[in-house]
Tab-separated table of C-alpha atoms in Angstrom:
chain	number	residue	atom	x	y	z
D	282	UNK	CA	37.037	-174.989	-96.527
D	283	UNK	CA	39.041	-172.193	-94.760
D	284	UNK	CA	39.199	-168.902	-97.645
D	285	UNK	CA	43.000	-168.751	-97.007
D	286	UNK	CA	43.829	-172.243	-97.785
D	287	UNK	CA	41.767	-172.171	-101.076
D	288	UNK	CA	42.986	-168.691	-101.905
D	289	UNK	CA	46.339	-170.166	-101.447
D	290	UNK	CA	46.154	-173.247	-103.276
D	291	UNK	CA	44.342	-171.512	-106.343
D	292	UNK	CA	46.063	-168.180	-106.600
D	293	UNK	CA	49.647	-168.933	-104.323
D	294	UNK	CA	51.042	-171.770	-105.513
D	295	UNK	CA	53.609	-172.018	-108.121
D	296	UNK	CA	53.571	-175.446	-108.689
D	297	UNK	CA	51.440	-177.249	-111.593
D	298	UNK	CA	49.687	-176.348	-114.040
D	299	UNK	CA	46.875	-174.118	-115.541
D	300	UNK	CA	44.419	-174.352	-118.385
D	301	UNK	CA	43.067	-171.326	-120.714
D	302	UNK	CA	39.895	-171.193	-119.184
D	303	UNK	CA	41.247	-171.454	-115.267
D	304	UNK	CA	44.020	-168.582	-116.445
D	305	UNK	CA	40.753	-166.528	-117.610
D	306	UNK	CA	38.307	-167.203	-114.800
D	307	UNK	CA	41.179	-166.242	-112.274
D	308	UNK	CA	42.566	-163.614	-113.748
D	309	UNK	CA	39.274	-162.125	-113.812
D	310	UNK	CA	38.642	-162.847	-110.113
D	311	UNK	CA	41.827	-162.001	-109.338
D	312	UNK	CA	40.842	-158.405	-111.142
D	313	UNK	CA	37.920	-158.291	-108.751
D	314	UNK	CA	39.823	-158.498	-105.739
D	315	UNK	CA	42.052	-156.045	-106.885
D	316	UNK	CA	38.911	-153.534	-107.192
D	317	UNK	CA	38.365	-154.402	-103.519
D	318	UNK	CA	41.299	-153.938	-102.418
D	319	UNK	CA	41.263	-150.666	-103.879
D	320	UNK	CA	38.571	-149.457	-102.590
D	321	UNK	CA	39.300	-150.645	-98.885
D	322	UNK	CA	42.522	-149.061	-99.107
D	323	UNK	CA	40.586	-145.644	-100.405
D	324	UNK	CA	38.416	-145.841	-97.426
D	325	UNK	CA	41.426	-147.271	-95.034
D	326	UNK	CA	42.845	-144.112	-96.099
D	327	UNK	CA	39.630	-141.812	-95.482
D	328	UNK	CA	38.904	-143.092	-92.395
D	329	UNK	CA	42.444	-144.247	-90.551
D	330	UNK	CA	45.581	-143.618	-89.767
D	331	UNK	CA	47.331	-142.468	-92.847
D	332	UNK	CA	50.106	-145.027	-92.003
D	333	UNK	CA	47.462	-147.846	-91.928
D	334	UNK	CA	46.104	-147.116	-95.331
D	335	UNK	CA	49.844	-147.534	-96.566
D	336	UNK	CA	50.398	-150.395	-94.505
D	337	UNK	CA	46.943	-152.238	-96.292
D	338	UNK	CA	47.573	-150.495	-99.733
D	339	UNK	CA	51.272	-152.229	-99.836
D	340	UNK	CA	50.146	-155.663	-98.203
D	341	UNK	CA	47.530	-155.472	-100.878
D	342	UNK	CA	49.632	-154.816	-103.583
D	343	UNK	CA	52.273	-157.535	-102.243
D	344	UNK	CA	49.193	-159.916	-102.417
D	345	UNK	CA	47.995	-159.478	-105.994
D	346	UNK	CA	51.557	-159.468	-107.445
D	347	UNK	CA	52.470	-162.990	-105.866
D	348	UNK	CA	48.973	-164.238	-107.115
D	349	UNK	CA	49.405	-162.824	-110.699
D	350	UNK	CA	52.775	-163.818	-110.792
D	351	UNK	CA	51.399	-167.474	-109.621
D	352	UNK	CA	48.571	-167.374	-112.590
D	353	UNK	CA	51.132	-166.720	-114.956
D	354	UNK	CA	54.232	-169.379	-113.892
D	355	UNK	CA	51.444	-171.879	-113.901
D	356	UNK	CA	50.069	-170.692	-117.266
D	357	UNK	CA	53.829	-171.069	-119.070
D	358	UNK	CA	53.758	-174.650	-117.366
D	359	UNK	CA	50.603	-175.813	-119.136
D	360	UNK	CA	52.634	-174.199	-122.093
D	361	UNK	CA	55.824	-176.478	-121.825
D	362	UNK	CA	57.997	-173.569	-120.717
D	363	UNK	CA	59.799	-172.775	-117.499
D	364	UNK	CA	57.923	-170.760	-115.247
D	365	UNK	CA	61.438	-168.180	-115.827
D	366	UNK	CA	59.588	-167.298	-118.920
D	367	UNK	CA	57.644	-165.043	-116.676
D	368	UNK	CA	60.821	-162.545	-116.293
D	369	UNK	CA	60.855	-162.140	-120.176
D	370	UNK	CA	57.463	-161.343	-120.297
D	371	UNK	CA	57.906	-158.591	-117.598
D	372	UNK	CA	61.187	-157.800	-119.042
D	373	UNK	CA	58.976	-157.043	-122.336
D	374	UNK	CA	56.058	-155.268	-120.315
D	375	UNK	CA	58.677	-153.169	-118.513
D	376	UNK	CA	60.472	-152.009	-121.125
D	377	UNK	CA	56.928	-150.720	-122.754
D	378	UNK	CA	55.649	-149.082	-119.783
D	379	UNK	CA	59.796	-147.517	-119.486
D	380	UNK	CA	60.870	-147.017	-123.542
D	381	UNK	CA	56.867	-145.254	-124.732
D	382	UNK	CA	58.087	-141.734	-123.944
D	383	UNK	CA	61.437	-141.895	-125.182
D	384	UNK	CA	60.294	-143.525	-128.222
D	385	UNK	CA	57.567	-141.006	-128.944
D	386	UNK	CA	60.237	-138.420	-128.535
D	387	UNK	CA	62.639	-139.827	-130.364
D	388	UNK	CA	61.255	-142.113	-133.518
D	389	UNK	CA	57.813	-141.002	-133.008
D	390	UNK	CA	54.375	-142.498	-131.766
D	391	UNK	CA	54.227	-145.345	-134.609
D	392	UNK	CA	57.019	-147.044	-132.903
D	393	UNK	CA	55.793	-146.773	-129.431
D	394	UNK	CA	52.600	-148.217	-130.690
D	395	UNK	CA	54.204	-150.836	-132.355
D	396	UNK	CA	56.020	-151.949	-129.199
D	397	UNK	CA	52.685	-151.965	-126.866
D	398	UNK	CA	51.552	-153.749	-129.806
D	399	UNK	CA	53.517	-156.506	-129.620
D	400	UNK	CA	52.949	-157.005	-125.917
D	401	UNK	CA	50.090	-156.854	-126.497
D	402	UNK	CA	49.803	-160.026	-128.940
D	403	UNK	CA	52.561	-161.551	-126.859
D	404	UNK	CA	49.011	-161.498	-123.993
D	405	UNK	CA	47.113	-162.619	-126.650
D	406	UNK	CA	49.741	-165.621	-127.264
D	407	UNK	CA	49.902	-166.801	-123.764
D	408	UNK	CA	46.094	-166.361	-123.087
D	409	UNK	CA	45.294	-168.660	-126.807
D	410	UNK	CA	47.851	-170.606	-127.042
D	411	UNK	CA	46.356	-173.965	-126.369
D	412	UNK	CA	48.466	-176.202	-123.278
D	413	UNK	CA	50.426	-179.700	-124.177
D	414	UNK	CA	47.428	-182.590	-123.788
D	415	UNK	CA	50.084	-184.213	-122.279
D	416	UNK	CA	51.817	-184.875	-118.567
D	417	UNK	CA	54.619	-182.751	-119.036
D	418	UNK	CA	57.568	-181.692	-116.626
D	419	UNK	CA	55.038	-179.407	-114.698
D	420	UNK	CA	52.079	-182.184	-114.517
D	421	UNK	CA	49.115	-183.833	-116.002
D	422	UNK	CA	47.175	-181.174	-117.463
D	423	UNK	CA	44.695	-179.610	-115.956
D	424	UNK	CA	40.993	-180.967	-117.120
């Protein structure tokens, strides 16, 4: 089978569903080519034109956000929900990543820990959280 077809149909599509353990064993590939990709790009960069390494870094990058984004929209889908659901949960991640300085300054590091917290089990939620047995509106599940 041609790598680009089955990279596309496993970590492209947004159509579907996906089980826990697929969501795991992906995500953890998916981590894997990240590593590569980072490390090509650090060479790229060594070695080439500084506008190629830029070029491959942002292609890269471009790559492994529409494949995590896919992951996840399918992951909400074995879950019964919308794959929309995916904005709240970078809506939530964003506002971590943004609101843990200004938090720390202003109510202290408790409350900034308490927020990463609760993303945190929020992950926890979406990677435990058993999918519907089920067809639902997304598809039969995923055996």
């Amino acid at each position: 089978m041609n790598p680009w077809i089955w990279y596309r149909d496993n970590f492209i599509a947004f159509e579907g569903r996906l089980a826990r353990r697929a969501f795991v064993v992906r995500s953890l590939m998916l981590l894997g080519i990240s590593v590569g990709f980072a490390a090509a790009g650090y060479a790229m960069f060594e070695l080439a034109p500084p506008m190629v390494g830029v070029m491959f870094f942002f292609s890269g990058a471009a790559l492994i956000l529409a494949s995590s984004l896919s992951l996840l929209v399918r992951r909400f889908h074995d879950l019964g929900r919308s794959g929309y659901t995916v904005i709240t949960y970078y809506s939530a991640s964003a506002a971590v990543i943004g609101a843990e300085a200004l938090l720390e300054e202003m109510v202290g590091m408790l409350a900034a820990t308490l927020l990463g917290l609760l993303v945190g089990a929020l992950s926890l939620v979406i990677l435990l959280w058993p999918g519907r047995q089920a067809p639902n509106a997304y598809g039969p599940p995923q055996i």
